[in-house]
Short mmCIF file of C-alpha atoms in Angstrom, two decimals:
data_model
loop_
_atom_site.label_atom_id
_atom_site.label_comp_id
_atom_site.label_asym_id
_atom_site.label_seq_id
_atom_site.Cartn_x
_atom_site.Cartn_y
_atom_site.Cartn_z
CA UNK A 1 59.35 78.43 107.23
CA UNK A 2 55.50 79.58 106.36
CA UNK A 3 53.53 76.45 106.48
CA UNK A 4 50.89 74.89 108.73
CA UNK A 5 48.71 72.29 108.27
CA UNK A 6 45.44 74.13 108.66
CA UNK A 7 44.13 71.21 110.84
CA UNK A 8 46.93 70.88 112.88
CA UNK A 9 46.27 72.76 115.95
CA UNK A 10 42.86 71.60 116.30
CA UNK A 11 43.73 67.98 115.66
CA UNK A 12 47.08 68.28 117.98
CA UNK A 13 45.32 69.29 121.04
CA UNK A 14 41.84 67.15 120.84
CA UNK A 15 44.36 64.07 120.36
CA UNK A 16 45.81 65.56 123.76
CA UNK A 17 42.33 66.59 125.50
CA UNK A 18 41.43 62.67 124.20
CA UNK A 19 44.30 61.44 126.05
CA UNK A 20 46.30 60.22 123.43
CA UNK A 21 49.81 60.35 122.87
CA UNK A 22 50.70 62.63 120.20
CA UNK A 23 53.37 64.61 118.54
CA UNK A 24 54.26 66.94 115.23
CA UNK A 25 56.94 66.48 112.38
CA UNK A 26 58.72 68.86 110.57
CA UNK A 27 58.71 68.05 106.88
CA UNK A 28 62.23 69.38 106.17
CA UNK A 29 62.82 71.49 102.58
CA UNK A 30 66.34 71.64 101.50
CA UNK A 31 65.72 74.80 99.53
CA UNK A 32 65.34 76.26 103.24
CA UNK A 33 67.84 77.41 105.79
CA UNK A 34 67.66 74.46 108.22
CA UNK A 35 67.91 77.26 111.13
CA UNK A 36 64.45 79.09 109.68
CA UNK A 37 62.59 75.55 109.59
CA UNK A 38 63.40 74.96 113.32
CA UNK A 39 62.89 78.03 114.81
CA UNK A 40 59.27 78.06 112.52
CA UNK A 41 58.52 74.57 114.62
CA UNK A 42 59.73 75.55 118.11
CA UNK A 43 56.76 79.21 117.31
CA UNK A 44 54.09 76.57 115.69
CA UNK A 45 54.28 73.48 117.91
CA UNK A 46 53.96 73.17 121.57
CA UNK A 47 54.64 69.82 122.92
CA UNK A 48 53.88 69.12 126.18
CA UNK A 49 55.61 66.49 128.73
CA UNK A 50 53.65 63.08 127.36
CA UNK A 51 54.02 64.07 124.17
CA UNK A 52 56.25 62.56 121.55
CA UNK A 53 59.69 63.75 120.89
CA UNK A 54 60.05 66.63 118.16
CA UNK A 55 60.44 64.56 114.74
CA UNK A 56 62.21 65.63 111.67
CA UNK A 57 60.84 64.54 108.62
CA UNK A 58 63.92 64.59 105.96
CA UNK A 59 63.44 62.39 102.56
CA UNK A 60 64.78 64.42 99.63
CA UNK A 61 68.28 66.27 99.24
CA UNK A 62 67.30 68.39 96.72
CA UNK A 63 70.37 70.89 95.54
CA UNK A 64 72.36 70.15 98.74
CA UNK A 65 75.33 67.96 98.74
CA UNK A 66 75.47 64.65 101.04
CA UNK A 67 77.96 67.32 103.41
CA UNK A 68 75.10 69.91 103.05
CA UNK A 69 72.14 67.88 103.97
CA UNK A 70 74.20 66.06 106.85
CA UNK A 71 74.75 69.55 108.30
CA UNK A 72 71.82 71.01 107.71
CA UNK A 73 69.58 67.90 109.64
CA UNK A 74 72.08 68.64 112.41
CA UNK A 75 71.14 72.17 112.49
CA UNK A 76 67.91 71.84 112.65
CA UNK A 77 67.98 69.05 115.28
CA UNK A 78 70.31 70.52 117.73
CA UNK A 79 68.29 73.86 117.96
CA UNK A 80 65.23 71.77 118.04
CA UNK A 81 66.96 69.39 120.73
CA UNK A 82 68.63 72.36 122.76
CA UNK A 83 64.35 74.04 122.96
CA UNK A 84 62.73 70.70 124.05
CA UNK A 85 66.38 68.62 125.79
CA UNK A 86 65.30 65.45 124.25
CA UNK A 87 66.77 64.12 121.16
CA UNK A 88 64.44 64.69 117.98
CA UNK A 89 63.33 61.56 116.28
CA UNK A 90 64.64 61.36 112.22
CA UNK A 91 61.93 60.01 110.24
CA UNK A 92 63.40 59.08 106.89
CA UNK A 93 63.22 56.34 104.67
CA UNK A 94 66.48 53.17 104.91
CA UNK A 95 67.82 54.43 101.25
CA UNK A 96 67.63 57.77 102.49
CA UNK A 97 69.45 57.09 106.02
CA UNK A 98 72.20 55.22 104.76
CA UNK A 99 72.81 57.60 101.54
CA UNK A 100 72.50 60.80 104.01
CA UNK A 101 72.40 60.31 107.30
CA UNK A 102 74.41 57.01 108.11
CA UNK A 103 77.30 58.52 109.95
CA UNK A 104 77.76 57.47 113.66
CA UNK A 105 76.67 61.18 114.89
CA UNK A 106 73.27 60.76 113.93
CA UNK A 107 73.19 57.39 115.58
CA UNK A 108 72.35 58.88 118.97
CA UNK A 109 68.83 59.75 116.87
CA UNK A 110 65.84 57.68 117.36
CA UNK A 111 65.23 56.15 114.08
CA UNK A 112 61.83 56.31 112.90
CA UNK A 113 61.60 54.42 109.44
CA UNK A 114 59.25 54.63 106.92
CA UNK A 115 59.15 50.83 104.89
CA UNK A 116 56.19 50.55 103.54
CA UNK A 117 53.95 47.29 102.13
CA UNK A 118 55.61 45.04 103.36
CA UNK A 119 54.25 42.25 106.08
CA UNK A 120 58.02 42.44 108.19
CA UNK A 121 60.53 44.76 108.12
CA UNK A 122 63.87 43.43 107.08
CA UNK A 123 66.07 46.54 108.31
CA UNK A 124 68.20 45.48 111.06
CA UNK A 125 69.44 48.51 112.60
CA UNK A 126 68.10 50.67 115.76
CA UNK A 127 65.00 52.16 115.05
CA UNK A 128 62.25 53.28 117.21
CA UNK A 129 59.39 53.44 114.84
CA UNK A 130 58.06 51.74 111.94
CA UNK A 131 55.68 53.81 109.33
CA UNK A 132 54.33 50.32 108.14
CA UNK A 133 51.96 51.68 105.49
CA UNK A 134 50.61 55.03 104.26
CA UNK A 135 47.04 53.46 103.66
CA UNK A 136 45.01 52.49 106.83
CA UNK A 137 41.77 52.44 107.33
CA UNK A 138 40.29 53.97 110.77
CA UNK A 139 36.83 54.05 111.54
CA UNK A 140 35.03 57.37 111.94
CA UNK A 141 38.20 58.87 109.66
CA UNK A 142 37.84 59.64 105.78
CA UNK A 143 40.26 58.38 103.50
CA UNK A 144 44.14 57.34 104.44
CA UNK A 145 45.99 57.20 107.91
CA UNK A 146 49.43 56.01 108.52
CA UNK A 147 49.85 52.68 110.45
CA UNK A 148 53.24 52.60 112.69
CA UNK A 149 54.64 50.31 115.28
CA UNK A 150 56.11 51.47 118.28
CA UNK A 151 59.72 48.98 118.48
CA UNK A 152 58.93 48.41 122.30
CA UNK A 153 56.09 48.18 125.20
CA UNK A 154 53.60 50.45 126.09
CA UNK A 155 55.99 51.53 129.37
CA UNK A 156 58.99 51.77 127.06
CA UNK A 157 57.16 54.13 124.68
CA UNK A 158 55.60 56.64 128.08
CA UNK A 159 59.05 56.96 128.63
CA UNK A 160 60.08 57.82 125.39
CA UNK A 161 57.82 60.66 125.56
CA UNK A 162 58.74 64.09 126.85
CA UNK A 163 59.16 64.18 130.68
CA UNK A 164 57.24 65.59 133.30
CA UNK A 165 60.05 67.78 134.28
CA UNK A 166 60.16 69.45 130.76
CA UNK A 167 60.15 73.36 130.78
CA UNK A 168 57.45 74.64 128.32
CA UNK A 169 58.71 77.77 128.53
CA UNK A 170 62.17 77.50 128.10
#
């Protein structure tokens, strides 16, 4: 509800003046009110049509019951849905999905799955993303970067972006 990644607004739009396609997680704290995390994104982050859907970042419970953490993930991704009128992405881990977020409502989610090391990924659900490893190596970048794979073709993943009809001001 009070955090920015100091670089994020400069790396966010150069990515978008470099004509890349970009986007911005929320890293979700279940000591938080779910409703206070989203409407901290929708005043921080901007997307643009082109840009990736709104992603929710939600890995650890904490003190919240399975009912709790269901309901607050749905919180924050039907405000954040109802700003931007695409469906957020859930980026979560396969232990994580199934334990938490494996009823059918959240189906209707794009999956974006983080599996790392491995050379295939043996989940064999829906999913729309793969975080393949935490540990890349990209020229003219020091240290880490996350490696993903898109689950589709280059035309499959402009039109998973945000439209060109989108609203910014909504």
């Amino acid at each position: 509800t009070d955090f920015l990644d100091e670089n994020f607004n400069d790396n966010f739009y150069k990515a978008g003046d470099n004509n890349f396609i970009r986007g911005a997680y929320h890293f979700f704290l279940p000591s938080e009110s779910a409703e206070s995390q989203a409407r901290y994104f929708l005043k921080q982050v901007h997307l643009e049509p082109g840009d990736l859907p709104p992603v929710l970042d939600i890995e650890h419970k904490g003190d919240l019951t399975p009912r709790e953490i269901k309901n607050a993930a749905l919180t924050w991704l039907r405000l954040v849905e109802k700003h931007y009128s695409v469906k957020p992405i859930i980026y979560t881990n396969y232990d994580f999905k199934i334990k938490y977020l494996g009823d059918s409502i959240f189906d209707q989610y794009p999956y974006w799955i983080a599996h790392y090391y491995v050379n295939k990924l043996k989940y064999h659900g829906a999913w729309k993303l793969w975080q393949q490893t935490d540990v890349g190596k990209v020229g003219g970048i020091k240290g880490d970067v996350d490696f993903d794979i898109y689950n589709g073709s280059m035309y499959d993943l402009q039109k998973f972006t945000i439209p060109d009809n989108f609203d910014r001001d909504n």
